[in-house]
CSV table of C-alpha atoms in Angstrom, one decimal:
chain,number,residue,atom,x,y,z
A,1,MET,CA,0.0,0.0,0.0
A,2,THR,CA,2.5,2.6,1.2
A,3,GLY,CA,6.2,2.9,0.8
A,4,ASP,CA,6.2,4.4,-2.7
A,5,PHE,CA,5.5,7.7,-4.5
A,6,ALA,CA,2.0,8.6,-5.6
A,7,ARG,CA,1.7,9.0,-9.3
A,8,THR,CA,-0.2,12.3,-9.4
A,9,PRO,CA,-1.3,14.2,-12.6
A,10,GLU,CA,-0.4,17.8,-13.4
A,11,PRO,CA,-1.7,20.3,-10.8
A,12,PRO,CA,-4.1,21.5,-9.8
A,13,TYR,CA,-5.3,18.8,-7.5
A,14,TRP,CA,-5.8,18.4,-3.7
A,15,ALA,CA,-3.7,17.1,-0.9
A,16,VAL,CA,-4.9,16.0,2.5
A,17,ILE,CA,-1.9,16.1,4.9
A,18,PHE,CA,-2.6,13.9,7.9
A,19,THR,CA,0.1,14.3,10.6
A,20,SER,CA,-0.3,12.0,13.6
A,21,ARG,CA,1.4,10.8,16.8
A,22,ARG,CA,0.7,7.1,17.6
A,23,THR,CA,0.0,5.7,21.0
A,24,ALA,CA,2.2,2.8,22.1
A,25,GLY,CA,1.2,-0.7,20.9
A,26,GLU,CA,-0.3,-2.1,17.7
A,27,ASP,CA,-3.9,-2.8,18.8
A,28,GLY,CA,-5.1,-3.4,15.3
A,29,TYR,CA,-3.6,-0.3,13.8
A,30,GLY,CA,-1.8,-1.9,10.9
A,31,ALA,CA,-4.8,-3.8,9.7
A,32,MET,CA,-6.9,-0.7,9.8
A,33,ALA,CA,-4.3,1.4,8.0
A,34,GLU,CA,-4.1,-1.1,5.2
A,35,GLU,CA,-7.9,-1.3,5.0
A,36,MET,CA,-8.2,2.4,4.8
A,37,ALA,CA,-5.5,2.7,2.1
A,38,ARG,CA,-7.4,0.1,0.0
A,39,LEU,CA,-10.8,1.8,0.6
A,40,ALA,CA,-9.4,5.2,-0.2
A,41,ALA,CA,-8.1,3.9,-3.5
A,42,GLU,CA,-11.7,2.9,-4.5
A,43,GLN,CA,-13.1,6.4,-3.9
A,44,PRO,CA,-14.0,8.8,-6.7
A,45,GLY,CA,-11.2,11.3,-7.4
A,46,TYR,CA,-8.5,9.3,-5.6
A,47,LEU,CA,-5.1,10.1,-7.1
A,48,GLY,CA,-2.7,8.4,-4.7
A,49,LEU,CA,-1.3,8.1,-1.2
A,50,GLU,CA,2.1,8.5,0.4
A,51,SER,CA,2.9,7.6,4.0
A,52,ALA,CA,5.9,7.5,6.3
A,53,ARG,CA,6.2,7.1,10.1
A,54,ALA,CA,9.4,7.9,12.0
A,55,GLU,CA,10.6,5.7,14.9
A,56,SER,CA,9.8,8.7,17.1
A,57,GLY,CA,6.1,7.9,16.5
A,58,LEU,CA,5.3,10.9,14.2
A,59,GLY,CA,3.7,9.9,11.0
A,60,ILE,CA,2.7,11.8,7.9
A,61,THR,CA,0.2,10.4,5.4
A,62,VAL,CA,-0.7,12.5,2.3
A,63,SER,CA,-3.7,11.5,0.2
A,64,TYR,CA,-4.2,13.2,-3.2
A,65,TRP,CA,-7.6,13.9,-4.7
A,66,ALA,CA,-8.9,15.3,-8.0
A,67,ASN,CA,-10.8,18.0,-6.2
A,68,GLU,CA,-11.9,19.2,-2.8
A,69,SER,CA,-15.3,17.6,-2.8
A,70,ASP,CA,-13.7,14.2,-3.4
A,71,ALA,CA,-11.5,14.8,-0.4
A,72,ARG,CA,-14.4,15.8,1.7
A,73,ALA,CA,-16.5,12.8,0.6
A,74,TRP,CA,-13.7,10.4,1.7
A,75,LYS,CA,-13.8,11.9,5.2
A,76,GLN,CA,-17.5,10.9,5.4
A,77,VAL,CA,-17.3,7.3,4.1
A,78,ALA,CA,-18.9,5.2,6.8
A,79,ARG,CA,-16.1,2.8,7.4
A,80,HIS,CA,-13.6,5.7,7.4
A,81,LEU,CA,-15.7,7.6,10.0
A,82,GLU,CA,-15.5,4.4,12.2
A,83,ALA,CA,-11.7,4.3,11.8
A,84,GLN,CA,-11.5,7.9,12.8
A,85,ARG,CA,-13.5,7.2,16.0
A,86,PHE,CA,-11.3,4.2,16.7
A,87,GLY,CA,-8.3,6.4,16.1
A,88,ARG,CA,-9.3,8.8,18.8
A,89,VAL,CA,-10.0,6.0,21.2
A,90,ARG,CA,-7.0,3.8,20.5
A,91,TRP,CA,-4.4,4.7,18.0
A,92,TYR,CA,-3.5,8.4,18.2
A,93,GLU,CA,-2.2,10.7,20.8
A,94,ALA,CA,-2.9,13.7,18.5
A,95,TYR,CA,-3.4,14.4,14.9
A,96,GLU,CA,-3.6,17.4,12.5
A,97,VAL,CA,-5.4,17.5,9.2
A,98,ARG,CA,-4.5,20.1,6.5
A,99,VAL,CA,-6.5,20.3,3.3
A,100,ALA,CA,-4.5,22.0,0.6
A,101,ARG,CA,-4.7,22.7,-3.1
A,102,VAL,CA,-1.6,21.7,-5.0
A,103,GLU,CA,-0.6,24.5,-7.4
A,104,ARG,CA,2.8,23.3,-8.6
A,105,ALA,CA,4.8,20.1,-8.6
A,106,TYR,CA,8.1,18.8,-9.9
A,107,GLY,CA,10.3,15.8,-9.3
A,108,TRP,CA,13.6,14.2,-10.0
A,109,THR,CA,14.7,10.6,-10.4
A,110,ARG,CA,18.3,9.4,-10.4
A,111,PRO,CA,19.1,8.4,-14.0
A,112,ALA,CA,20.3,4.9,-12.9
A,113,ALA,CA,17.1,4.4,-10.9
A,114,ARG,CA,15.1,5.6,-13.9
A,115,ASP,CA,16.8,3.1,-16.2
A,116,ALA,CA,16.1,0.3,-13.8
A,117,THR,CA,12.3,0.7,-13.8
B,1,MET,CA,14.3,19.7,14.9
B,2,THR,CA,11.8,17.2,13.6
B,3,GLY,CA,9.7,14.6,15.4
B,4,ASP,CA,6.9,17.0,16.4
B,5,PHE,CA,3.9,18.8,15.0
B,6,ALA,CA,4.3,22.2,13.4
B,7,ARG,CA,2.3,24.9,15.2
B,8,THR,CA,0.7,26.6,12.2
B,9,PRO,CA,-1.7,29.5,12.3
B,10,GLU,CA,-5.2,29.6,10.8
B,11,PRO,CA,-5.3,29.0,7.0
B,12,PRO,CA,-4.6,30.1,4.4
B,13,TYR,CA,-0.9,29.4,4.4
B,14,TRP,CA,1.4,27.3,2.1
B,15,ALA,CA,2.8,23.8,2.4
B,16,VAL,CA,5.8,22.4,0.5
B,17,ILE,CA,5.4,18.6,0.5
B,18,PHE,CA,8.8,17.0,-0.2
B,19,THR,CA,8.6,13.2,-0.7
B,20,SER,CA,11.8,11.4,-1.2
B,21,ARG,CA,13.5,8.0,-1.4
B,22,ARG,CA,17.0,7.9,0.2
B,23,THR,CA,20.0,6.2,-1.2
B,24,ALA,CA,21.6,3.6,1.1
B,25,GLY,CA,24.2,4.9,3.5
B,26,GLU,CA,24.4,8.0,5.7
B,27,ASP,CA,27.1,10.0,3.8
B,28,GLY,CA,26.5,13.3,5.7
B,29,TYR,CA,22.7,13.2,5.2
B,30,GLY,CA,21.7,13.7,8.9
B,31,ALA,CA,23.9,16.7,9.4
B,32,MET,CA,22.6,18.3,6.3
B,33,ALA,CA,19.0,17.6,7.2
B,34,GLU,CA,19.5,19.2,10.6
B,35,GLU,CA,21.3,22.2,9.1
B,36,MET,CA,18.5,22.7,6.5
B,37,ALA,CA,15.8,22.5,9.2
B,38,ARG,CA,17.7,25.2,11.3
B,39,LEU,CA,18.2,27.4,8.2
B,40,ALA,CA,14.6,27.1,7.1
B,41,ALA,CA,13.5,28.2,10.5
B,42,GLU,CA,15.4,31.5,10.0
B,43,GLN,CA,13.7,32.4,6.7
B,44,PRO,CA,11.0,35.0,6.3
B,45,GLY,CA,7.5,33.5,6.4
B,46,TYR,CA,8.6,30.1,7.9
B,47,LEU,CA,5.8,28.6,9.9
B,48,GLY,CA,7.0,25.1,10.8
B,49,LEU,CA,8.3,21.8,9.6
B,50,GLU,CA,7.1,18.2,10.0
B,51,SER,CA,9.2,15.2,8.9
B,52,ALA,CA,9.0,11.4,8.9
B,53,ARG,CA,10.9,8.6,7.2
B,54,ALA,CA,9.8,5.0,7.1
B,55,GLU,CA,12.2,2.1,7.3
B,56,SER,CA,11.4,1.4,3.7
B,57,GLY,CA,13.3,4.6,2.8
B,58,LEU,CA,10.4,6.8,1.8
B,59,GLY,CA,10.3,10.1,3.6
B,60,ILE,CA,7.9,13.0,3.7
B,61,THR,CA,8.9,16.4,4.9
B,62,VAL,CA,6.3,19.2,4.9
B,63,SER,CA,7.5,22.8,5.4
B,64,TYR,CA,4.9,25.5,6.0
B,65,TRP,CA,5.1,29.1,4.8
B,66,ALA,CA,3.1,32.3,5.2
B,67,ASN,CA,2.8,32.7,1.5
B,68,GLU,CA,4.0,31.3,-1.8
B,69,SER,CA,6.8,33.8,-2.3
B,70,ASP,CA,8.4,32.8,1.0
B,71,ALA,CA,8.3,29.2,-0.1
B,72,ARG,CA,9.9,30.1,-3.4
B,73,ALA,CA,12.6,32.2,-1.7
B,74,TRP,CA,13.6,29.3,0.5
B,75,LYS,CA,14.2,27.1,-2.5
B,76,GLN,CA,16.7,29.7,-3.7
B,77,VAL,CA,18.7,30.2,-0.5
B,78,ALA,CA,22.4,29.6,-1.5
B,79,ARG,CA,23.2,26.9,1.1
B,80,HIS,CA,19.8,25.2,0.3
B,81,LEU,CA,20.6,25.2,-3.4
B,82,GLU,CA,23.9,23.5,-2.5
B,83,ALA,CA,22.1,20.9,-0.4
B,84,GLN,CA,19.7,20.3,-3.3
B,85,ARG,CA,22.7,19.6,-5.6
B,86,PHE,CA,24.3,17.3,-3.0
B,87,GLY,CA,20.9,15.5,-2.7
B,88,ARG,CA,20.9,14.7,-6.4
B,89,VAL,CA,24.5,13.4,-6.3
B,90,ARG,CA,24.4,11.5,-3.0
B,91,TRP,CA,21.3,11.2,-0.9
B,92,TYR,CA,18.2,10.7,-3.0
B,93,GLU,CA,17.1,8.1,-5.5
B,94,ALA,CA,14.1,10.2,-6.3
B,95,TYR,CA,12.0,13.0,-5.0
B,96,GLU,CA,8.8,14.9,-5.6
B,97,VAL,CA,8.0,18.4,-4.6
B,98,ARG,CA,4.4,19.6,-4.4
B,99,VAL,CA,3.6,23.2,-3.5
B,100,ALA,CA,0.1,23.7,-2.1
B,101,ARG,CA,-2.1,26.3,-0.5
B,102,VAL,CA,-3.6,25.1,2.7
B,103,GLU,CA,-7.3,26.0,2.8
B,104,ARG,CA,-8.6,24.2,5.9
B,105,ALA,CA,-7.0,22.7,8.9
B,106,TYR,CA,-8.2,21.0,12.1
B,107,GLY,CA,-6.7,18.8,14.7
B,108,TRP,CA,-7.3,16.7,17.8
B,109,THR,CA,-5.3,15.9,20.9
B,110,ARG,CA,-6.1,13.1,23.4
B,111,PRO,CA,-7.4,14.8,26.6
B,112,ALA,CA,-4.8,13.1,28.8
B,113,ALA,CA,-2.0,14.2,26.5
B,114,ARG,CA,-3.5,17.7,26.4
B,115,ASP,CA,-3.5,17.8,30.3
B,116,ALA,CA,0.1,16.6,30.4
B,117,THR,CA,1.6,19.4,28.4
């Protein structure tokens, strides 16, 4: 699911930046995170997902959406609402959500790595 | 430097989402990353920085800026340009930069954690 770059189109599109600090312990978190990544990918306007968590416990997940209404709709999907409730009970010490419109994007790939793919 | 939430103001403000995959080996990366975080914090319009890297090697660093011109100016700071060049030579297999305008933001903190701070 995660561990790789999202293949997003030319801007504009939308990004939901979800920064979180985990509680100690697994308690079903990994399974939920995988399910949510799969479910997000089925939603209208989904463009991709990138996720990383440091050993310190701080994690950043960015999901990309074709437009703001698609990002809002994902927040309201029933199973996702349930995961959000579980998150507050079990998995997170704190989180911050920032909804942003991506205006510009550019990237770079090492030539050797580019040849290898 | 990293490992914690950025304390950003009410939107709108700007986010630069830097997603990267590291090469193997340290090769001065940690020292550069710390220097860049300190240097960014001295720039006009800097609002904060959040960073996480997974064991897989994918990392996400989001820097927050008061406006787009501040974000652009940071990209052009001489020592930062040098770090970008070193990054392409040494530290990164690939990266993607997305510049976005944050339109909405909300957060949550566990009540016990809130009391403890």
